[in-house]
Backbone as a chain_set.jsonl record, in Angstrom:
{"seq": "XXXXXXXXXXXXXXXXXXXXXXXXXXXXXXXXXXXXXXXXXXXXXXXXXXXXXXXXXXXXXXXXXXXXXXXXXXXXXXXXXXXXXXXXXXXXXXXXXXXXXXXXXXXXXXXXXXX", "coords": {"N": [[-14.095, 0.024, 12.309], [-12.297, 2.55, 10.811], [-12.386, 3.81, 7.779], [-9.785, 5.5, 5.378], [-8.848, 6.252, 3.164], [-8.271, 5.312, -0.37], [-5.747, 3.633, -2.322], [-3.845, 3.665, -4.925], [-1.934, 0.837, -6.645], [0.594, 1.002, -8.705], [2.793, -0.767, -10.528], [5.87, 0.501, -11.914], [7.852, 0.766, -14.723], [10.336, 2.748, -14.935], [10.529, 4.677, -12.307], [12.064, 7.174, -12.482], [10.687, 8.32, -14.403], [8.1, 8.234, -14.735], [6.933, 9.507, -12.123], [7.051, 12.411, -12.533], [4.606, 13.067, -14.709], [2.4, 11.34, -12.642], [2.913, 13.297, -10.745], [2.155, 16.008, -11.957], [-0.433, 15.08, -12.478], [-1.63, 14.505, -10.224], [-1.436, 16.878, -9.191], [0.134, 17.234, -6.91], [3.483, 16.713, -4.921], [5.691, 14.164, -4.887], [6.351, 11.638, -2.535], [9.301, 10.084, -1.449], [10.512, 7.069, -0.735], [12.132, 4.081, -0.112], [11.895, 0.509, 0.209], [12.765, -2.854, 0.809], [14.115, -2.996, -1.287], [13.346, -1.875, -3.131], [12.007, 0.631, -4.78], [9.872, 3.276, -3.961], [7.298, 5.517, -4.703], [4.953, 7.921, -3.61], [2.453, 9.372, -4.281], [-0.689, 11.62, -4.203], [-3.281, 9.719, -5.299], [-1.737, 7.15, -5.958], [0.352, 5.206, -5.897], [3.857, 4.39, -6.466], [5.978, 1.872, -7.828], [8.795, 0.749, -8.21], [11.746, -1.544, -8.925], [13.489, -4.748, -8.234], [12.161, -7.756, -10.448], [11.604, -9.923, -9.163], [10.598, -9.26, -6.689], [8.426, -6.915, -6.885], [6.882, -9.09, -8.428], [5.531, -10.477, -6.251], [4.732, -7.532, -4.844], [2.009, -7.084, -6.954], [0.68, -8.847, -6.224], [-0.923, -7.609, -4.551], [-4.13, -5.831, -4.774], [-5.062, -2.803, -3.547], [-4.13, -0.483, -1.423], [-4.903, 0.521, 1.528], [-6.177, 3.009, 3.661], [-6.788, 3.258, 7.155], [-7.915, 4.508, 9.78], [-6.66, 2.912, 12.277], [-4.691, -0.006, 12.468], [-4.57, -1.823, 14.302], [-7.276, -2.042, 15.02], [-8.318, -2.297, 12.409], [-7.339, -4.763, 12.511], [-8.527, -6.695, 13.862], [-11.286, -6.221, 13.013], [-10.97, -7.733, 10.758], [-10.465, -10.021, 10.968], [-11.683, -11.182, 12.844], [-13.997, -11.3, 10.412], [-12.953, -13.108, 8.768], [-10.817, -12.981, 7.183], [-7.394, -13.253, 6.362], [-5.038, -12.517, 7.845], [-1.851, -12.514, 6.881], [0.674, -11.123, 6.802], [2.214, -8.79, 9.443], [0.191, -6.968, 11.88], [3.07, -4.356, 11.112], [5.635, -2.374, 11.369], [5.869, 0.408, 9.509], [7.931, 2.637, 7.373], [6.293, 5.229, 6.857], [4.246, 4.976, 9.18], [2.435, 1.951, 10.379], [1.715, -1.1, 8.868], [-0.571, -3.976, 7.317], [-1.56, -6.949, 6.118], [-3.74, -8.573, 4.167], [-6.051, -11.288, 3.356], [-8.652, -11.528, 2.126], [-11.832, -13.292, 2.51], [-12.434, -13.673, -0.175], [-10.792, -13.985, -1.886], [-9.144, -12.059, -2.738], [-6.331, -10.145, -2.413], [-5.26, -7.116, 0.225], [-3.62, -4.286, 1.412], [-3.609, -2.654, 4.245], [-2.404, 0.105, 5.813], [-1.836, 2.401, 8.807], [-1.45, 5.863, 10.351], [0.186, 5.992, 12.812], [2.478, 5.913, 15.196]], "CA": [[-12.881, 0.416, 11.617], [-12.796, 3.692, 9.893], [-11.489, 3.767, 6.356], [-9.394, 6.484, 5.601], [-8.971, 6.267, 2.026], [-7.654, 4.189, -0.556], [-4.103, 4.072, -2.965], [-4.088, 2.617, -6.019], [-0.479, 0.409, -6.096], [1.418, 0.966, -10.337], [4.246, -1.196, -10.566], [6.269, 0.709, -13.381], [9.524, 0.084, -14.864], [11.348, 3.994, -14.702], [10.285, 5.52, -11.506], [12.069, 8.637, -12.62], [9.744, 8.969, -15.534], [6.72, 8.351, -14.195], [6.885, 10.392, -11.2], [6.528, 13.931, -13.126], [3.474, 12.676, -14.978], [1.9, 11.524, -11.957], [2.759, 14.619, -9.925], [1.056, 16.603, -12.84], [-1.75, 14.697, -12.653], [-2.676, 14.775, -8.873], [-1.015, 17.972, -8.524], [0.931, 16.822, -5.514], [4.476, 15.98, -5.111], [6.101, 12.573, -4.856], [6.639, 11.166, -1.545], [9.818, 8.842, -1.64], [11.349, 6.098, 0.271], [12.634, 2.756, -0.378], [11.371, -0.818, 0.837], [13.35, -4.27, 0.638], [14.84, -2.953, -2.52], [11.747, -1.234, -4.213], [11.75, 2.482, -4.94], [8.482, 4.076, -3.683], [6.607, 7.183, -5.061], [3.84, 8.332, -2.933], [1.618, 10.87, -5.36], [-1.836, 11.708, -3.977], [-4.034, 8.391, -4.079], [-1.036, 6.51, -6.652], [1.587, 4.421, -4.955], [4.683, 4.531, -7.855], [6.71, 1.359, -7.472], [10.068, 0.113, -9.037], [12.816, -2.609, -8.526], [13.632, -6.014, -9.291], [10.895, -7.955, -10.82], [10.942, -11.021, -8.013], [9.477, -8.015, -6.11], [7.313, -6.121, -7.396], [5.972, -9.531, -8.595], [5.094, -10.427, -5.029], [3.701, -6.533, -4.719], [1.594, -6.979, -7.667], [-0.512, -9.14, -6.006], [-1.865, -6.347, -3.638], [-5.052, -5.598, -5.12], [-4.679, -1.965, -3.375], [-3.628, 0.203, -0.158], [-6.286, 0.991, 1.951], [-5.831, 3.738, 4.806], [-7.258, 3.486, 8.419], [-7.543, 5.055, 11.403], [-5.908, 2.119, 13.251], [-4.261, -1.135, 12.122], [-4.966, -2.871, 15.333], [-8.879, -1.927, 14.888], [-8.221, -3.311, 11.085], [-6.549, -6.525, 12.111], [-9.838, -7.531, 14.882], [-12.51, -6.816, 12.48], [-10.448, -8.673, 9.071], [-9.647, -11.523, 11.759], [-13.896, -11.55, 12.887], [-14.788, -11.368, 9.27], [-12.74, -14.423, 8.228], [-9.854, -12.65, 6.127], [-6.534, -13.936, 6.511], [-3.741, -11.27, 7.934], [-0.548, -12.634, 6.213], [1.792, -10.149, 7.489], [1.921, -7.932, 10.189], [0.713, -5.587, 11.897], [4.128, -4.509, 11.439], [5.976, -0.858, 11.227], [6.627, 0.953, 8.568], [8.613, 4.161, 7.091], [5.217, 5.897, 7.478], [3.205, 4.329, 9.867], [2.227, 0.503, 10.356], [0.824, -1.636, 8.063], [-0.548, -5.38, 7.489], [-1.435, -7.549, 4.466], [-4.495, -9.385, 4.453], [-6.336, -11.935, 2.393], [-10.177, -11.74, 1.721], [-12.443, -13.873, 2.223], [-13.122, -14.047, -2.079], [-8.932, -13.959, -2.36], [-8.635, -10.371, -2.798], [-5.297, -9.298, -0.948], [-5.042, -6.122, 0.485], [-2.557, -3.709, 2.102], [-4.039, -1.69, 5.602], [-1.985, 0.97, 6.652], [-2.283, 3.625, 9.592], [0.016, 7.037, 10.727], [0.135, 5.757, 14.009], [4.162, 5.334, 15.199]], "C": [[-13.223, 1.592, 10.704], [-11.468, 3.737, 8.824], [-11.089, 5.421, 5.913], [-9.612, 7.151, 3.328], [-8.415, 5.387, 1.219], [-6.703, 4.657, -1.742], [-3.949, 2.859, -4.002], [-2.501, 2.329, -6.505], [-0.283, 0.35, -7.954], [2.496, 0.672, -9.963], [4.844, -0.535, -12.195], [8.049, 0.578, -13.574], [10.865, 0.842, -14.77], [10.501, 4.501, -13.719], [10.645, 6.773, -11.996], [11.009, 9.478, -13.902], [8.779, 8.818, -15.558], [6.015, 9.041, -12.86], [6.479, 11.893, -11.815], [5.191, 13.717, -13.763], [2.475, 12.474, -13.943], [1.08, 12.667, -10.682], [1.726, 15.922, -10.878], [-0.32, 16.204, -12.744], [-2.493, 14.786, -11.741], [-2.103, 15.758, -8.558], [-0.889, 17.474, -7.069], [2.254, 16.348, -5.615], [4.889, 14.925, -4.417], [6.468, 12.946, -3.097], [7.585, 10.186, -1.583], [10.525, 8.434, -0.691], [11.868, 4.593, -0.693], [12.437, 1.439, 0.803], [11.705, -1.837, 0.203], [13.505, -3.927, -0.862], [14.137, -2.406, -3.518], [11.516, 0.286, -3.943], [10.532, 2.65, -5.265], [8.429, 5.431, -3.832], [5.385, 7.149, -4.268], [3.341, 9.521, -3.741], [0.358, 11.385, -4.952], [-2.21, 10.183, -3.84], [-3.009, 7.319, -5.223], [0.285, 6.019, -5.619], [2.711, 3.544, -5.917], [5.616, 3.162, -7.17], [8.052, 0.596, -8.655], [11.26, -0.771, -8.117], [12.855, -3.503, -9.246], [12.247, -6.51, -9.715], [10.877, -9.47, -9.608], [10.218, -10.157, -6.929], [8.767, -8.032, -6.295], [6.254, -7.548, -8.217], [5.116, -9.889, -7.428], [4.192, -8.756, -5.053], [2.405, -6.15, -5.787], [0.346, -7.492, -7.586], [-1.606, -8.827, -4.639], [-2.955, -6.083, -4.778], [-4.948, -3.51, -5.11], [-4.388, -1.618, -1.759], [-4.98, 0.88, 0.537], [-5.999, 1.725, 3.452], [-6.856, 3.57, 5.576], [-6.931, 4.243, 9.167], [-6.878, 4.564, 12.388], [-5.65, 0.924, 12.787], [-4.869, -1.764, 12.942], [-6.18, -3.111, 15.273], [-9.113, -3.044, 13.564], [-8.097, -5.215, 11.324], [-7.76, -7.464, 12.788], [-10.613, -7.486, 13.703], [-11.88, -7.572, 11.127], [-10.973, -10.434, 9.966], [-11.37, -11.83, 12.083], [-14.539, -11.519, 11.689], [-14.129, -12.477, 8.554], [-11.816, -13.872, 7.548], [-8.828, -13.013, 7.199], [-5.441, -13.537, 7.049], [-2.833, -12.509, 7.678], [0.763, -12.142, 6.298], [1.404, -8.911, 8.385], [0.646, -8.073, 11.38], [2.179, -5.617, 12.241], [4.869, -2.789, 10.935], [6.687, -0.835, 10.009], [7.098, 2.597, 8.126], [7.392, 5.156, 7.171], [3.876, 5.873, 8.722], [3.344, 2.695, 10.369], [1.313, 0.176, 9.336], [0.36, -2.816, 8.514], [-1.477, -5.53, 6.013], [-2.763, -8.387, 5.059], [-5.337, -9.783, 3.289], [-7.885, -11.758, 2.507], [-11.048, -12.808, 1.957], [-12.815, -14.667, 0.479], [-11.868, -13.813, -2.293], [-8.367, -12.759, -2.648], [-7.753, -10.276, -1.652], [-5.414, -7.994, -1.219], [-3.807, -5.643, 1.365], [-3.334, -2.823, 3.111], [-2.819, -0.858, 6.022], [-2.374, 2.367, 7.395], [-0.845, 4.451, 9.728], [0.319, 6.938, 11.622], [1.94, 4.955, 13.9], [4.229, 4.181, 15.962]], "O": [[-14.218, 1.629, 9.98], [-10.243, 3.713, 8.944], [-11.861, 6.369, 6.06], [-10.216, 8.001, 2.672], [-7.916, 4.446, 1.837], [-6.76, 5.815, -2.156], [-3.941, 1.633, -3.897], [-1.785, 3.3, -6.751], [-1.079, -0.395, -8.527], [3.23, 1.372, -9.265], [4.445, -0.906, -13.299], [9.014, 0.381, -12.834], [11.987, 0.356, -14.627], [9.456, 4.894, -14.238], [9.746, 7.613, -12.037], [10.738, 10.652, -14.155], [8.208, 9.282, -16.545], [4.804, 9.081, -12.646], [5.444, 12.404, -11.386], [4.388, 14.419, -13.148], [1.531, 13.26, -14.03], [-0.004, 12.875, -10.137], [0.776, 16.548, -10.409], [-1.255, 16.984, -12.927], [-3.692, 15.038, -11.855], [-2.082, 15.828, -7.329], [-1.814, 17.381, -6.262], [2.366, 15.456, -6.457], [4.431, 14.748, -3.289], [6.736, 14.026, -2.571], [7.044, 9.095, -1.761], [11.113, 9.149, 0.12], [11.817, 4.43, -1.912], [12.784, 1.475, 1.984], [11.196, -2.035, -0.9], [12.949, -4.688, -1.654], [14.414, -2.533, -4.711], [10.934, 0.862, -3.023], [10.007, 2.382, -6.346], [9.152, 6.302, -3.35], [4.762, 6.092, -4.366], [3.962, 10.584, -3.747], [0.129, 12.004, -5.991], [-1.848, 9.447, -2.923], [-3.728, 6.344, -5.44], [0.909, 6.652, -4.767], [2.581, 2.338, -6.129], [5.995, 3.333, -6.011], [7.882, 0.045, -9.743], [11.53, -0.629, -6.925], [12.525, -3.539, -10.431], [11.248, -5.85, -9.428], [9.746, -9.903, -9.389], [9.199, -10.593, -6.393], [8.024, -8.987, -6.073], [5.107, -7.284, -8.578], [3.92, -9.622, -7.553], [2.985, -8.821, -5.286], [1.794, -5.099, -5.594], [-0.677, -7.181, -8.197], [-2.521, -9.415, -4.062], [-2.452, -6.162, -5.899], [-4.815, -2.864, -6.149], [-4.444, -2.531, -0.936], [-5.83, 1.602, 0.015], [-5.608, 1.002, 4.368], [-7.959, 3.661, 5.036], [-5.794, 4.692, 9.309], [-6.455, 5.262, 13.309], [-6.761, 0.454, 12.539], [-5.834, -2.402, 12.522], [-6.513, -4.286, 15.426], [-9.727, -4.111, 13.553], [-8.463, -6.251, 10.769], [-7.984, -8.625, 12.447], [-10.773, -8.578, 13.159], [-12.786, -8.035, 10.434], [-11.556, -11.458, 9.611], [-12.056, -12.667, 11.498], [-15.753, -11.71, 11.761], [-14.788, -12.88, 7.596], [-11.86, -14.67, 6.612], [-9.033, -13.104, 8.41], [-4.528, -14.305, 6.744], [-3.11, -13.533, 8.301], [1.781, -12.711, 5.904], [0.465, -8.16, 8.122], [0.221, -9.18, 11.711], [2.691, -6.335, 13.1], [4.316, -2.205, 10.003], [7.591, -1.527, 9.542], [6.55, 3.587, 8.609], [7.768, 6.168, 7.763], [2.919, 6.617, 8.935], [4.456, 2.31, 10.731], [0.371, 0.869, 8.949], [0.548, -3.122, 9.692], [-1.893, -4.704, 5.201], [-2.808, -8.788, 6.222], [-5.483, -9.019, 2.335], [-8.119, -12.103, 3.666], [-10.73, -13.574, 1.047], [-13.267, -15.766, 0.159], [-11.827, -13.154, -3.332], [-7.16, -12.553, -2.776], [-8.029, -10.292, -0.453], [-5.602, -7.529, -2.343], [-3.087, -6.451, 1.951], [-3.871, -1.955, 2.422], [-2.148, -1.503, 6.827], [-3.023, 3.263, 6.855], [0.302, 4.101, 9.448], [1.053, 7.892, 11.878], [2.45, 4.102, 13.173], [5.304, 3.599, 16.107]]}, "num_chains": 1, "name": "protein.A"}
């Protein structure tokens, strides 16, 4: 499995006012979409999130976002190393993702650019 890079997930409480700060900071601009009711910023390696809080408490307990080269590659070696996939592989507004549990309880998020 080749790791692509990784995305560090801030649940904050004004998306619109933490988006310019961010973008300043990784010099890059926002990437946005929306997921099951949760306004997403994409900033360089920051992943800006807002909504209700029964959400974002569920997304809170992502640890972080971790890019591959291939989900499907991801999901064999998690699944041969004993971690837990939890959701997915399953498509999303950029790609596919999947959710998986750790061995030591660390969840993670895997997503690839692959349609």
């Amino acid at each position: 499995m080749e790791i692509l890079g990784a995305t560090l997930r801030i649940c904050v409480d004004d998306l619109e006012t933490a988006v310019p700060f961010y973008e300043r900071l990784a010099g890059a601009s926002a990437l946005r979409f929306e997921r099951g009711g949760v306004s997403v910023a994409a900033v360089g390696f920051f992943l800006l999130m807002s909504g209700p809080e029964a959400e974002l408490e569920v997304l809170r307990k992502v640890a972080a976002t971790i890019a591959v080269k291939d989900v499907d590659e991801a999901h064999t070696l998690l699944t041969e190393l004993g971690a837990r996939v939890i959701v997915g592989p399953q498509a999303t507004p950029v790609g596919r993702n999947l959710i998986a549990v750790h061995p030591d309880g660390t969840v993670y998020e895997y997503v690839d650019r692959r349609g």
